[in-house]
């Protein structure tokens, strides 16, 4: 049973560029959340997708957007990258009703130069 | 605003000793708390959770204690092993949407270093 998978594992971009990160949830899960984890900090909630719609959003600008596909996989897009966007981006999946028991992927390490 | 913080950023223990990691939370309305373990290069791994109608919950070698009076959580690890070395986060479920949310509010984390 595959867990949450994310790609790519590492990415280097320059300021102003755009990036797309991908996530496949754990088998049977229908809800995907994205988190940003800065170095030495705890993860911060970006948004949550369920039934292909953004259901809840954290305190992140509109440069951060996402999508969920019919197979429950998801993408995180970040436009106009800033140096401060450098972080580990984590995807987590669950059943909508399985609140809290999130299963996390290993993340995508994004470096913005 | 909501926040969850930890008292100790680093905890060093000897192998075989018991470890206690502490956490304070600020939202008295929070009703669900989770502890995660994060090893280097990996995502957070669920350890144990507790609801606000409980004071204590035990798992395999781990116990979580909840003191709602002082808004304090602790994670106890019995007979700490080198494989327990990691960063430990407490997290609080967001209070929006009546609980139907995957928004977790994480603290900064405590690094547990187990000395052989």
GROMACS .gro file of C-alpha atoms in nm, chain A residues 31-33 35 37 40-43 45 48 55-56 88 90 93-96 98-102 104-106, chain B residues 32 34 36 38 41-44 46 49 51 57 89 93 96-97 99-109:
model
   54
   31UNK     CA    1  -0.877   1.477   0.094
   32UNK     CA    2  -0.546   1.646   0.030
   33UNK     CA    3  -0.388   1.928   0.227
   35UNK     CA    4   0.164   2.260   0.419
   37UNK     CA    5   0.756   2.406   0.644
   40UNK     CA    6   1.344   2.494   1.191
   41UNK     CA    7   0.971   2.559   1.204
   42UNK     CA    8   0.655   2.355   1.221
   43UNK     CA    9   0.444   2.304   0.908
   45UNK     CA   10  -0.139   2.501   0.657
   48UNK     CA   11  -0.722   2.173   0.173
   55UNK     CA   12  -1.239   2.385   0.104
   56UNK     CA   13  -1.025   2.580   0.343
   88UNK     CA   14   0.978   2.213   0.240
   90UNK     CA   15   0.438   1.882   0.243
   93UNK     CA   16  -0.395   1.305   0.284
   94UNK     CA   17  -0.682   1.168   0.486
   95UNK     CA   18  -1.047   1.077   0.472
   96UNK     CA   19  -1.243   1.397   0.523
   98UNK     CA   20  -1.044   1.126   0.959
   99UNK     CA   21  -0.957   1.468   1.087
  100UNK     CA   22  -0.616   1.496   1.242
  101UNK     CA   23  -0.484   1.161   1.133
  102UNK     CA   24  -0.306   1.307   0.839
  104UNK     CA   25   0.226   1.312   0.518
  105UNK     CA   26   0.452   1.264   0.221
  106UNK     CA   27   0.826   1.327   0.242
  145UNK     CA   28  -0.818   1.764   1.942
  147UNK     CA   29  -0.181   1.529   1.790
  149UNK     CA   30   0.400   1.395   1.524
  151UNK     CA   31   0.967   1.402   1.200
  154UNK     CA   32   1.439   1.414   0.524
  155UNK     CA   33   1.092   1.276   0.597
  156UNK     CA   34   0.746   1.410   0.651
  157UNK     CA   35   0.579   1.417   0.993
  159UNK     CA   36   0.158   1.041   1.334
  162UNK     CA   37  -0.369   1.181   1.942
  164UNK     CA   38  -0.940   1.454   2.240
  170UNK     CA   39  -0.401   0.827   2.634
  202UNK     CA   40   0.574   1.842   1.707
  206UNK     CA   41  -0.674   2.101   1.514
  209UNK     CA   42  -1.320   2.610   1.190
  210UNK     CA   43  -1.592   2.419   1.008
  212UNK     CA   44  -1.407   2.008   1.299
  213UNK     CA   45  -1.429   1.902   0.934
  214UNK     CA   46  -1.089   2.038   0.863
  215UNK     CA   47  -0.737   1.919   0.796
  216UNK     CA   48  -0.596   2.244   0.926
  217UNK     CA   49  -0.349   2.163   1.197
  218UNK     CA   50  -0.159   2.429   1.388
  219UNK     CA   51   0.191   2.305   1.462
  220UNK     CA   52   0.437   2.423   1.719
  221UNK     CA   53   0.802   2.489   1.642
  222UNK     CA   54   0.917   2.144   1.748
   0.00000   0.00000   0.00000
